[in-house]
Amino acid sequence: EAGVTQFPSHSVIEKGQTVTLRCDPISGHDNLYWYRRVMGKEIKFLLHFVKESKQDESGMPNNRFLAERTGGTYSTLKVQPAELEDSGVYFCASSQLGSYGYTFGSGTRLTVV
Amino acid sequence: AQTVTQSQPEMSVQEAETVTLSCTYDTSESDYYLFWYKQPPSRQMILVIRQEAYKQQNATENRFSVNFQKAAKSFSLKISDSQLGDAAMYFCAYRETNAGKSTFGDGTTLTVKP
C-alpha cells in the first residue's frame, strides 16, 4: 500500500507569505494528525482529524494556522501569514481507528526567511 | 500535562554491540501507551516498538526490546547486535489510551560505528 505522502518536501518562503502543506494519508485511515518539530526540539502535536472532523486542535499555535480535511481524505495545513518562528519540519501521520501507532509521512521542511 | 524526557541527545555504539536509550515520562494516568519511533536520515519516521502500560511483560521486537518500569515512569530502548542501519534519531512517545495525540521527547541521535 502507498504510505503517507507529504508535499512539498521543502518550502522556503518569505515572512508574510502564505504556504500550504498537503498530506495524503494511507487510504482507509480515518485518523490524520499534524505535528511539527521546530529548531531540533521535540515533536509537538498540532491537531487531529477523524475523517473530516477536527477531533482535537489544541496544539494549533494561533489563528495563522488553518487545517482542513475535505471529504475525509487528504488534508492541508495553511500558514498565513508565515512568521520566522514557523520554520521547522511539519509531519503528517495517519492511522486506522483503534490503532495504536501511526504511519508518518516524510515531512515538509518549512523555512521562513 | 504529560511530558516525555530523553536525556541523551546523542549516543554512539560500535557495530554488533548493545546500546540502551533512555526515556522518562510524567503522567497521572494509569493506562497509556508508550512508543519508540525511529527516523533515519532524510527518511520517514517508523514505529519500532510499543508497550501497553497495563502489561507487565516488556515488549520485544527482534533486536529491539524495552525496559518498562511503570513505577519509575521509565521506558528505555535496548538495541542488541547494533547494525549500521540502526543509525537514526530515536523518539520516545507517550499516548493516553483514549486520546489520539502523542507526546514526544526531544529525540536521541544514535550513531553506529563500523
JSON list of C-alpha atoms in Angstrom, two decimals:
[
{"chain": "A", "resi": 1, "resn": "GLU", "atom": "CA", "xyz": [0.00, 0.00, 0.00]},
{"chain": "A", "resi": 2, "resn": "ALA", "atom": "CA", "xyz": [1.08, 3.57, -0.55]},
{"chain": "A", "resi": 3, "resn": "GLY", "atom": "CA", "xyz": [2.39, 5.33, 2.52]},
{"chain": "A", "resi": 4, "resn": "VAL", "atom": "CA", "xyz": [1.60, 8.75, 3.88]},
{"chain": "A", "resi": 5, "resn": "THR", "atom": "CA", "xyz": [2.62, 11.31, 1.31]},
{"chain": "A", "resi": 6, "resn": "GLN", "atom": "CA", "xyz": [3.51, 14.88, 2.07]},
{"chain": "A", "resi": 7, "resn": "PHE", "atom": "CA", "xyz": [4.37, 17.69, -0.28]},
{"chain": "A", "resi": 8, "resn": "PRO", "atom": "CA", "xyz": [6.21, 19.75, -0.86]},
{"chain": "A", "resi": 9, "resn": "SER", "atom": "CA", "xyz": [9.20, 18.13, 0.80]},
{"chain": "A", "resi": 10, "resn": "HIS", "atom": "CA", "xyz": [10.83, 21.53, 1.19]},
{"chain": "A", "resi": 11, "resn": "SER", "atom": "CA", "xyz": [9.49, 25.05, 1.07]},
{"chain": "A", "resi": 12, "resn": "VAL", "atom": "CA", "xyz": [11.31, 28.33, 1.50]},
{"chain": "A", "resi": 13, "resn": "ILE", "atom": "CA", "xyz": [9.13, 31.40, 1.78]},
{"chain": "A", "resi": 14, "resn": "GLU", "atom": "CA", "xyz": [9.49, 34.96, 2.93]},
{"chain": "A", "resi": 15, "resn": "LYS", "atom": "CA", "xyz": [7.98, 36.25, 6.10]},
{"chain": "A", "resi": 16, "resn": "GLY", "atom": "CA", "xyz": [4.44, 37.38, 5.46]},
{"chain": "A", "resi": 17, "resn": "GLN", "atom": "CA", "xyz": [3.80, 34.99, 2.61]},
{"chain": "A", "resi": 18, "resn": "THR", "atom": "CA", "xyz": [1.36, 32.11, 2.60]},
{"chain": "A", "resi": 19, "resn": "VAL", "atom": "CA", "xyz": [2.26, 28.44, 2.38]},
{"chain": "A", "resi": 20, "resn": "THR", "atom": "CA", "xyz": [0.02, 25.41, 2.07]},
{"chain": "A", "resi": 21, "resn": "LEU", "atom": "CA", "xyz": [1.25, 21.98, 3.05]},
{"chain": "A", "resi": 22, "resn": "ARG", "atom": "CA", "xyz": [-0.53, 18.88, 1.89]},
{"chain": "A", "resi": 23, "resn": "CYS", "atom": "CA", "xyz": [-0.82, 15.41, 3.37]},
{"chain": "A", "resi": 24, "resn": "ASP", "atom": "CA", "xyz": [-2.28, 12.33, 1.72]},
{"chain": "A", "resi": 25, "resn": "PRO", "atom": "CA", "xyz": [-2.87, 9.66, 4.33]},
{"chain": "A", "resi": 26, "resn": "ILE", "atom": "CA", "xyz": [-2.99, 5.94, 3.74]},
{"chain": "A", "resi": 27, "resn": "SER", "atom": "CA", "xyz": [-6.28, 5.02, 2.14]},
{"chain": "A", "resi": 28, "resn": "GLY", "atom": "CA", "xyz": [-8.78, 3.95, 4.76]},
{"chain": "A", "resi": 29, "resn": "HIS", "atom": "CA", "xyz": [-7.03, 5.69, 7.64]},
{"chain": "A", "resi": 30, "resn": "ASP", "atom": "CA", "xyz": [-9.64, 7.81, 9.35]},
{"chain": "A", "resi": 31, "resn": "ASN", "atom": "CA", "xyz": [-7.20, 9.36, 11.80]},
{"chain": "A", "resi": 32, "resn": "LEU", "atom": "CA", "xyz": [-4.94, 12.08, 10.48]},
{"chain": "A", "resi": 33, "resn": "TYR", "atom": "CA", "xyz": [-2.52, 14.06, 12.62]},
{"chain": "A", "resi": 34, "resn": "TRP", "atom": "CA", "xyz": [-0.31, 17.07, 12.09]},
{"chain": "A", "resi": 35, "resn": "TYR", "atom": "CA", "xyz": [2.84, 17.54, 14.15]},
{"chain": "A", "resi": 36, "resn": "ARG", "atom": "CA", "xyz": [5.81, 19.84, 13.83]},
{"chain": "A", "resi": 37, "resn": "ARG", "atom": "CA", "xyz": [9.38, 19.89, 15.04]},
{"chain": "A", "resi": 38, "resn": "VAL", "atom": "CA", "xyz": [10.88, 23.31, 15.50]},
{"chain": "A", "resi": 39, "resn": "MET", "atom": "CA", "xyz": [14.62, 24.04, 15.88]},
{"chain": "A", "resi": 40, "resn": "GLY", "atom": "CA", "xyz": [15.54, 20.45, 16.69]},
{"chain": "A", "resi": 41, "resn": "LYS", "atom": "CA", "xyz": [13.26, 20.33, 19.68]},
{"chain": "A", "resi": 42, "resn": "GLU", "atom": "CA", "xyz": [10.54, 17.84, 20.49]},
{"chain": "A", "resi": 43, "resn": "ILE", "atom": "CA", "xyz": [7.85, 16.93, 18.03]},
{"chain": "A", "resi": 44, "resn": "LYS", "atom": "CA", "xyz": [4.74, 18.85, 19.01]},
{"chain": "A", "resi": 45, "resn": "PHE", "atom": "CA", "xyz": [1.16, 17.97, 18.28]},
{"chain": "A", "resi": 46, "resn": "LEU", "atom": "CA", "xyz": [-0.84, 20.40, 16.20]},
{"chain": "A", "resi": 47, "resn": "LEU", "atom": "CA", "xyz": [-4.17, 18.75, 15.51]},
{"chain": "A", "resi": 48, "resn": "HIS", "atom": "CA", "xyz": [-6.07, 15.54, 14.92]},
{"chain": "A", "resi": 49, "resn": "PHE", "atom": "CA", "xyz": [-8.76, 14.80, 12.35]},
{"chain": "A", "resi": 50, "resn": "VAL", "atom": "CA", "xyz": [-11.15, 11.89, 12.49]},
{"chain": "A", "resi": 51, "resn": "LYS", "atom": "CA", "xyz": [-12.39, 11.67, 8.95]},
{"chain": "A", "resi": 52, "resn": "GLU", "atom": "CA", "xyz": [-13.27, 15.25, 8.06]},
{"chain": "A", "resi": 53, "resn": "SER", "atom": "CA", "xyz": [-13.88, 16.44, 11.63]},
{"chain": "A", "resi": 54, "resn": "LYS", "atom": "CA", "xyz": [-11.36, 18.14, 13.87]},
{"chain": "A", "resi": 55, "resn": "GLN", "atom": "CA", "xyz": [-11.16, 15.90, 16.91]},
{"chain": "A", "resi": 56, "resn": "ASP", "atom": "CA", "xyz": [-8.51, 17.90, 18.73]},
{"chain": "A", "resi": 57, "resn": "GLU", "atom": "CA", "xyz": [-6.93, 21.15, 17.63]},
{"chain": "A", "resi": 58, "resn": "SER", "atom": "CA", "xyz": [-5.45, 22.08, 20.97]},
{"chain": "A", "resi": 59, "resn": "GLY", "atom": "CA", "xyz": [-1.94, 22.23, 19.56]},
{"chain": "A", "resi": 60, "resn": "MET", "atom": "CA", "xyz": [-2.57, 24.81, 16.88]},
{"chain": "A", "resi": 61, "resn": "PRO", "atom": "CA", "xyz": [-0.34, 27.74, 17.87]},
{"chain": "A", "resi": 62, "resn": "ASN", "atom": "CA", "xyz": [-2.52, 30.60, 16.65]},
{"chain": "A", "resi": 63, "resn": "ASN", "atom": "CA", "xyz": [-5.05, 31.66, 14.07]},
{"chain": "A", "resi": 64, "resn": "ARG", "atom": "CA", "xyz": [-2.43, 31.97, 11.37]},
{"chain": "A", "resi": 65, "resn": "PHE", "atom": "CA", "xyz": [-2.67, 28.21, 11.01]},
{"chain": "A", "resi": 66, "resn": "LEU", "atom": "CA", "xyz": [-5.64, 26.67, 9.25]},
{"chain": "A", "resi": 67, "resn": "ALA", "atom": "CA", "xyz": [-6.09, 22.95, 8.68]},
{"chain": "A", "resi": 68, "resn": "GLU", "atom": "CA", "xyz": [-8.70, 21.30, 6.55]},
{"chain": "A", "resi": 69, "resn": "ARG", "atom": "CA", "xyz": [-9.53, 17.78, 5.54]},
{"chain": "A", "resi": 70, "resn": "THR", "atom": "CA", "xyz": [-12.04, 17.84, 2.77]},
{"chain": "A", "resi": 71, "resn": "GLY", "atom": "CA", "xyz": [-14.12, 14.72, 2.41]},
{"chain": "A", "resi": 72, "resn": "GLY", "atom": "CA", "xyz": [-12.04, 12.92, 4.98]},
{"chain": "A", "resi": 73, "resn": "THR", "atom": "CA", "xyz": [-9.26, 12.23, 2.51]},
{"chain": "A", "resi": 74, "resn": "TYR", "atom": "CA", "xyz": [-6.23, 14.46, 2.11]},
{"chain": "A", "resi": 75, "resn": "SER", "atom": "CA", "xyz": [-5.51, 17.34, 4.44]},
{"chain": "A", "resi": 76, "resn": "THR", "atom": "CA", "xyz": [-3.97, 20.75, 4.00]},
{"chain": "A", "resi": 77, "resn": "LEU", "atom": "CA", "xyz": [-2.28, 22.97, 6.53]},
{"chain": "A", "resi": 78, "resn": "LYS", "atom": "CA", "xyz": [-2.09, 26.61, 5.56]},
{"chain": "A", "resi": 79, "resn": "VAL", "atom": "CA", "xyz": [0.09, 29.16, 7.29]},
{"chain": "A", "resi": 80, "resn": "GLN", "atom": "CA", "xyz": [-0.93, 32.74, 6.60]},
{"chain": "A", "resi": 81, "resn": "PRO", "atom": "CA", "xyz": [0.97, 34.97, 7.08]},
{"chain": "A", "resi": 82, "resn": "ALA", "atom": "CA", "xyz": [4.10, 32.98, 7.83]},
{"chain": "A", "resi": 83, "resn": "GLU", "atom": "CA", "xyz": [6.45, 34.16, 10.59]},
{"chain": "A", "resi": 84, "resn": "LEU", "atom": "CA", "xyz": [10.09, 33.29, 11.21]},
{"chain": "A", "resi": 85, "resn": "GLU", "atom": "CA", "xyz": [9.21, 31.08, 14.17]},
{"chain": "A", "resi": 86, "resn": "ASP", "atom": "CA", "xyz": [7.06, 28.88, 11.93]},
{"chain": "A", "resi": 87, "resn": "SER", "atom": "CA", "xyz": [10.20, 27.36, 10.43]},
{"chain": "A", "resi": 88, "resn": "GLY", "atom": "CA", "xyz": [10.55, 23.67, 11.15]},
{"chain": "A", "resi": 89, "resn": "VAL", "atom": "CA", "xyz": [9.56, 20.25, 9.90]},
{"chain": "A", "resi": 90, "resn": "TYR", "atom": "CA", "xyz": [5.86, 19.55, 9.63]},
{"chain": "A", "resi": 91, "resn": "PHE", "atom": "CA", "xyz": [4.89, 15.91, 9.90]},
{"chain": "A", "resi": 92, "resn": "CYS", "atom": "CA", "xyz": [1.67, 14.27, 8.97]},
{"chain": "A", "resi": 93, "resn": "ALA", "atom": "CA", "xyz": [0.67, 10.87, 10.31]},
{"chain": "A", "resi": 94, "resn": "SER", "atom": "CA", "xyz": [-2.32, 8.63, 9.83]},
{"chain": "A", "resi": 95, "resn": "SER", "atom": "CA", "xyz": [-3.79, 5.56, 11.47]},
{"chain": "A", "resi": 96, "resn": "GLN", "atom": "CA", "xyz": [-6.87, 3.40, 11.44]},
{"chain": "A", "resi": 97, "resn": "LEU", "atom": "CA", "xyz": [-9.46, 3.91, 14.12]},
{"chain": "A", "resi": 98, "resn": "GLY", "atom": "CA", "xyz": [-8.45, 1.96, 17.20]},
{"chain": "A", "resi": 99, "resn": "SER", "atom": "CA", "xyz": [-4.89, 1.52, 16.01]},
{"chain": "A", "resi": 100, "resn": "TYR", "atom": "CA", "xyz": [-2.01, 2.04, 18.42]},
{"chain": "A", "resi": 101, "resn": "GLY", "atom": "CA", "xyz": [0.73, 3.72, 16.43]},
{"chain": "A", "resi": 102, "resn": "TYR", "atom": "CA", "xyz": [0.94, 5.97, 13.44]},
{"chain": "A", "resi": 103, "resn": "THR", "atom": "CA", "xyz": [2.36, 5.83, 9.97]},
{"chain": "A", "resi": 104, "resn": "PHE", "atom": "CA", "xyz": [4.27, 9.01, 9.35]},
{"chain": "A", "resi": 105, "resn": "GLY", "atom": "CA", "xyz": [4.97, 10.91, 6.19]},
{"chain": "A", "resi": 106, "resn": "SER", "atom": "CA", "xyz": [8.46, 12.12, 5.37]},
{"chain": "A", "resi": 107, "resn": "GLY", "atom": "CA", "xyz": [7.66, 15.63, 6.49]},
{"chain": "A", "resi": 108, "resn": "THR", "atom": "CA", "xyz": [7.77, 19.07, 4.93]},
{"chain": "A", "resi": 109, "resn": "ARG", "atom": "CA", "xyz": [10.72, 21.24, 5.87]},
{"chain": "A", "resi": 110, "resn": "LEU", "atom": "CA", "xyz": [9.47, 24.82, 6.01]},
{"chain": "A", "resi": 111, "resn": "THR", "atom": "CA", "xyz": [11.92, 27.67, 6.13]},
{"chain": "A", "resi": 112, "resn": "VAL", "atom": "CA", "xyz": [10.64, 31.19, 6.60]},
{"chain": "A", "resi": 113, "resn": "VAL", "atom": "CA", "xyz": [13.20, 33.88, 5.80]},
{"chain": "B", "resi": 1, "resn": "ALA", "atom": "CA", "xyz": [0.35, 17.83, 31.34]},
{"chain": "B", "resi": 2, "resn": "GLN", "atom": "CA", "xyz": [2.25, 14.81, 30.14]},
{"chain": "B", "resi": 3, "resn": "THR", "atom": "CA", "xyz": [5.94, 15.25, 29.42]},
{"chain": "B", "resi": 4, "resn": "VAL", "atom": "CA", "xyz": [8.49, 12.94, 27.86]},
{"chain": "B", "resi": 5, "resn": "THR", "atom": "CA", "xyz": [12.19, 13.39, 28.54]},
{"chain": "B", "resi": 6, "resn": "GLN", "atom": "CA", "xyz": [15.06, 11.89, 26.62]},
{"chain": "B", "resi": 7, "resn": "SER", "atom": "CA", "xyz": [18.19, 12.84, 28.50]},
{"chain": "B", "resi": 8, "resn": "GLN", "atom": "CA", "xyz": [20.67, 11.67, 25.87]},
{"chain": "B", "resi": 9, "resn": "PRO", "atom": "CA", "xyz": [20.81, 14.00, 22.86]},
{"chain": "B", "resi": 10, "resn": "GLU", "atom": "CA", "xyz": [23.43, 11.78, 21.23]},
{"chain": "B", "resi": 11, "resn": "MET", "atom": "CA", "xyz": [24.61, 8.21, 21.66]},
{"chain": "B", "resi": 12, "resn": "SER", "atom": "CA", "xyz": [27.06, 6.07, 19.79]},
{"chain": "B", "resi": 13, "resn": "VAL", "atom": "CA", "xyz": [27.62, 2.34, 19.65]},
{"chain": "B", "resi": 14, "resn": "GLN", "atom": "CA", "xyz": [30.03, 0.01, 17.97]},
{"chain": "B", "resi": 15, "resn": "GLU", "atom": "CA", "xyz": [28.56, -2.27, 15.34]},
{"chain": "B", "resi": 16, "resn": "ALA", "atom": "CA", "xyz": [27.39, -5.58, 16.88]},
{"chain": "B", "resi": 17, "resn": "GLU", "atom": "CA", "xyz": [27.35, -4.09, 20.38]},
{"chain": "B", "resi": 18, "resn": "THR", "atom": "CA", "xyz": [24.36, -3.25, 22.54]},
{"chain": "B", "resi": 19, "resn": "VAL", "atom": "CA", "xyz": [23.10, 0.22, 23.35]},
{"chain": "B", "resi": 20, "resn": "THR", "atom": "CA", "xyz": [20.35, 1.50, 25.61]},
{"chain": "B", "resi": 21, "resn": "LEU", "atom": "CA", "xyz": [18.44, 4.72, 25.00]},
{"chain": "B", "resi": 22, "resn": "SER", "atom": "CA", "xyz": [16.75, 6.34, 27.98]},
{"chain": "B", "resi": 23, "resn": "CYS", "atom": "CA", "xyz": [13.29, 7.81, 28.26]},
{"chain": "B", "resi": 24, "resn": "THR", "atom": "CA", "xyz": [11.30, 9.01, 31.24]},
{"chain": "B", "resi": 25, "resn": "TYR", "atom": "CA", "xyz": [7.81, 10.41, 31.27]},
{"chain": "B", "resi": 26, "resn": "ASP", "atom": "CA", "xyz": [5.42, 12.07, 33.60]},
{"chain": "B", "resi": 27, "resn": "THR", "atom": "CA", "xyz": [1.74, 11.27, 33.81]},
{"chain": "B", "resi": 28, "resn": "SER", "atom": "CA", "xyz": [-1.04, 10.86, 36.34]},
{"chain": "B", "resi": 29, "resn": "GLU", "atom": "CA", "xyz": [-2.81, 8.30, 34.17]},
{"chain": "B", "resi": 30, "resn": "SER", "atom": "CA", "xyz": [-2.66, 4.59, 34.91]},
{"chain": "B", "resi": 31, "resn": "ASP", "atom": "CA", "xyz": [-3.39, 3.32, 31.43]},
{"chain": "B", "resi": 32, "resn": "TYR", "atom": "CA", "xyz": [-1.49, 4.54, 28.41]},
{"chain": "B", "resi": 33, "resn": "TYR", "atom": "CA", "xyz": [0.80, 3.51, 25.59]},
{"chain": "B", "resi": 34, "resn": "LEU", "atom": "CA", "xyz": [4.49, 4.11, 25.09]},
{"chain": "B", "resi": 35, "resn": "PHE", "atom": "CA", "xyz": [6.33, 4.02, 21.79]},
{"chain": "B", "resi": 36, "resn": "TRP", "atom": "CA", "xyz": [9.75, 4.24, 20.29]},
{"chain": "B", "resi": 37, "resn": "TYR", "atom": "CA", "xyz": [9.96, 5.69, 16.79]},
{"chain": "B", "resi": 38, "resn": "LYS", "atom": "CA", "xyz": [13.00, 5.73, 14.53]},
{"chain": "B", "resi": 39, "resn": "GLN", "atom": "CA", "xyz": [13.77, 8.38, 11.94]},
{"chain": "B", "resi": 40, "resn": "PRO", "atom": "CA", "xyz": [16.71, 7.55, 9.65]},
{"chain": "B", "resi": 41, "resn": "PRO", "atom": "CA", "xyz": [18.40, 10.50, 7.95]},
{"chain": "B", "resi": 42, "resn": "SER", "atom": "CA", "xyz": [16.14, 12.08, 5.34]},
{"chain": "B", "resi": 43, "resn": "ARG", "atom": "CA", "xyz": [13.58, 9.33, 5.71]},
{"chain": "B", "resi": 44, "resn": "GLN", "atom": "CA", "xyz": [10.22, 8.98, 7.34]},
{"chain": "B", "resi": 45, "resn": "MET", "atom": "CA", "xyz": [9.68, 8.08, 10.94]},
{"chain": "B", "resi": 46, "resn": "ILE", "atom": "CA", "xyz": [8.70, 4.49, 11.61]},
{"chain": "B", "resi": 47, "resn": "LEU", "atom": "CA", "xyz": [7.36, 2.73, 14.68]},
{"chain": "B", "resi": 48, "resn": "VAL", "atom": "CA", "xyz": [9.96, 0.49, 16.30]},
{"chain": "B", "resi": 49, "resn": "ILE", "atom": "CA", "xyz": [8.16, -0.88, 19.31]},
{"chain": "B", "resi": 50, "resn": "ARG", "atom": "CA", "xyz": [5.22, -0.17, 21.58]},
{"chain": "B", "resi": 51, "resn": "GLN", "atom": "CA", "xyz": [4.27, -1.02, 25.15]},
{"chain": "B", "resi": 52, "resn": "GLU", "atom": "CA", "xyz": [0.86, -1.03, 26.78]},
{"chain": "B", "resi": 53, "resn": "ALA", "atom": "CA", "xyz": [1.11, 0.24, 30.35]},
{"chain": "B", "resi": 54, "resn": "TYR", "atom": "CA", "xyz": [-1.20, -2.48, 31.73]},
{"chain": "B", "resi": 55, "resn": "LYS", "atom": "CA", "xyz": [1.20, -5.17, 30.53]},
{"chain": "B", "resi": 56, "resn": "GLN", "atom": "CA", "xyz": [3.99, -6.12, 32.91]},
{"chain": "B", "resi": 57, "resn": "GLN", "atom": "CA", "xyz": [5.92, -8.01, 30.29]},
{"chain": "B", "resi": 58, "resn": "ASN", "atom": "CA", "xyz": [8.44, -5.92, 28.39]},
{"chain": "B", "resi": 59, "resn": "ALA", "atom": "CA", "xyz": [7.84, -5.67, 24.65]},
{"chain": "B", "resi": 60, "resn": "THR", "atom": "CA", "xyz": [10.35, -7.21, 22.26]},
{"chain": "B", "resi": 61, "resn": "GLU", "atom": "CA", "xyz": [10.72, -6.90, 18.51]},
{"chain": "B", "resi": 62, "resn": "ASN", "atom": "CA", "xyz": [13.66, -8.89, 17.20]},
{"chain": "B", "resi": 63, "resn": "ARG", "atom": "CA", "xyz": [16.81, -6.97, 18.25]},
{"chain": "B", "resi": 64, "resn": "PHE", "atom": "CA", "xyz": [14.77, -4.24, 19.94]},
{"chain": "B", "resi": 65, "resn": "SER", "atom": "CA", "xyz": [13.47, -4.56, 23.46]},
{"chain": "B", "resi": 66, "resn": "VAL", "atom": "CA", "xyz": [12.27, -2.21, 26.15]},
{"chain": "B", "resi": 67, "resn": "ASN", "atom": "CA", "xyz": [12.72, -1.99, 29.88]},
{"chain": "B", "resi": 68, "resn": "PHE", "atom": "CA", "xyz": [9.43, -0.63, 31.14]},
{"chain": "B", "resi": 69, "resn": "GLN", "atom": "CA", "xyz": [9.44, 0.46, 34.77]},
{"chain": "B", "resi": 70, "resn": "LYS", "atom": "CA", "xyz": [5.96, 1.79, 35.43]},
{"chain": "B", "resi": 71, "resn": "ALA", "atom": "CA", "xyz": [6.53, 2.95, 38.99]},
{"chain": "B", "resi": 72, "resn": "ALA", "atom": "CA", "xyz": [9.66, 4.82, 37.97]},
{"chain": "B", "resi": 73, "resn": "LYS", "atom": "CA", "xyz": [7.98, 6.06, 34.77]},
{"chain": "B", "resi": 74, "resn": "SER", "atom": "CA", "xyz": [10.92, 4.88, 32.75]},
{"chain": "B", "resi": 75, "resn": "PHE", "atom": "CA", "xyz": [10.85, 3.35, 29.28]},
{"chain": "B", "resi": 76, "resn": "SER", "atom": "CA", "xyz": [14.28, 2.59, 27.86]},
{"chain": "B", "resi": 77, "resn": "LEU", "atom": "CA", "xyz": [15.04, 1.02, 24.49]},
{"chain": "B", "resi": 78, "resn": "LYS", "atom": "CA", "xyz": [17.73, -1.61, 24.14]},
{"chain": "B", "resi": 79, "resn": "ILE", "atom": "CA", "xyz": [19.17, -2.35, 20.71]},
{"chain": "B", "resi": 80, "resn": "SER", "atom": "CA", "xyz": [21.15, -5.57, 20.57]},
{"chain": "B", "resi": 81, "resn": "ASP", "atom": "CA", "xyz": [23.68, -6.52, 17.91]},
{"chain": "B", "resi": 82, "resn": "SER", "atom": "CA", "xyz": [23.62, -2.97, 16.54]},
{"chain": "B", "resi": 83, "resn": "GLN", "atom": "CA", "xyz": [23.76, -2.62, 12.79]},
{"chain": "B", "resi": 84, "resn": "LEU", "atom": "CA", "xyz": [24.77, 0.30, 10.59]},
{"chain": "B", "resi": 85, "resn": "GLY", "atom": "CA", "xyz": [21.14, 0.63, 9.53]},
{"chain": "B", "resi": 86, "resn": "ASP", "atom": "CA", "xyz": [20.16, 1.37, 13.11]},
{"chain": "B", "resi": 87, "resn": "ALA", "atom": "CA", "xyz": [21.75, 4.79, 12.83]},
{"chain": "B", "resi": 88, "resn": "ALA", "atom": "CA", "xyz": [18.90, 7.26, 13.18]},
{"chain": "B", "resi": 89, "resn": "MET", "atom": "CA", "xyz": [17.16, 9.64, 15.51]},
{"chain": "B", "resi": 90, "resn": "TYR", "atom": "CA", "xyz": [15.02, 7.82, 18.02]},
{"chain": "B", "resi": 91, "resn": "PHE", "atom": "CA", "xyz": [11.96, 9.38, 19.59]},
{"chain": "B", "resi": 92, "resn": "CYS", "atom": "CA", "xyz": [10.17, 8.18, 22.67]},
{"chain": "B", "resi": 93, "resn": "ALA", "atom": "CA", "xyz": [6.45, 8.92, 22.72]},
{"chain": "B", "resi": 94, "resn": "TYR", "atom": "CA", "xyz": [3.53, 8.66, 25.13]},
{"chain": "B", "resi": 95, "resn": "ARG", "atom": "CA", "xyz": [-0.16, 8.42, 24.37]},
{"chain": "B", "resi": 96, "resn": "GLU", "atom": "CA", "xyz": [-3.17, 8.15, 26.65]},
{"chain": "B", "resi": 97, "resn": "THR", "atom": "CA", "xyz": [-5.41, 5.22, 25.96]},
{"chain": "B", "resi": 98, "resn": "ASN", "atom": "CA", "xyz": [-8.38, 7.26, 24.88]},
{"chain": "B", "resi": 99, "resn": "ALA", "atom": "CA", "xyz": [-6.53, 10.06, 23.16]},
{"chain": "B", "resi": 100, "resn": "GLY", "atom": "CA", "xyz": [-5.29, 10.32, 19.63]},
{"chain": "B", "resi": 101, "resn": "LYS", "atom": "CA", "xyz": [-2.36, 12.65, 20.08]},
{"chain": "B", "resi": 102, "resn": "SER", "atom": "CA", "xyz": [1.04, 11.60, 21.31]},
{"chain": "B", "resi": 103, "resn": "THR", "atom": "CA", "xyz": [3.63, 13.48, 23.32]},
{"chain": "B", "resi": 104, "resn": "PHE", "atom": "CA", "xyz": [7.18, 13.10, 22.07]},
{"chain": "B", "resi": 105, "resn": "GLY", "atom": "CA", "xyz": [10.60, 13.57, 23.58]},
{"chain": "B", "resi": 106, "resn": "ASP", "atom": "CA", "xyz": [13.35, 15.65, 22.01]},
{"chain": "B", "resi": 107, "resn": "GLY", "atom": "CA", "xyz": [14.94, 12.64, 20.37]},
{"chain": "B", "resi": 108, "resn": "THR", "atom": "CA", "xyz": [18.28, 10.84, 20.65]},
{"chain": "B", "resi": 109, "resn": "THR", "atom": "CA", "xyz": [20.64, 10.68, 17.70]},
{"chain": "B", "resi": 110, "resn": "LEU", "atom": "CA", "xyz": [22.24, 7.25, 17.51]},
{"chain": "B", "resi": 111, "resn": "THR", "atom": "CA", "xyz": [25.49, 6.78, 15.62]},
{"chain": "B", "resi": 112, "resn": "VAL", "atom": "CA", "xyz": [26.68, 3.27, 14.79]},
{"chain": "B", "resi": 113, "resn": "LYS", "atom": "CA", "xyz": [30.42, 2.93, 14.27]},
{"chain": "B", "resi": 114, "resn": "PRO", "atom": "CA", "xyz": [31.72, 0.20, 11.95]}
]
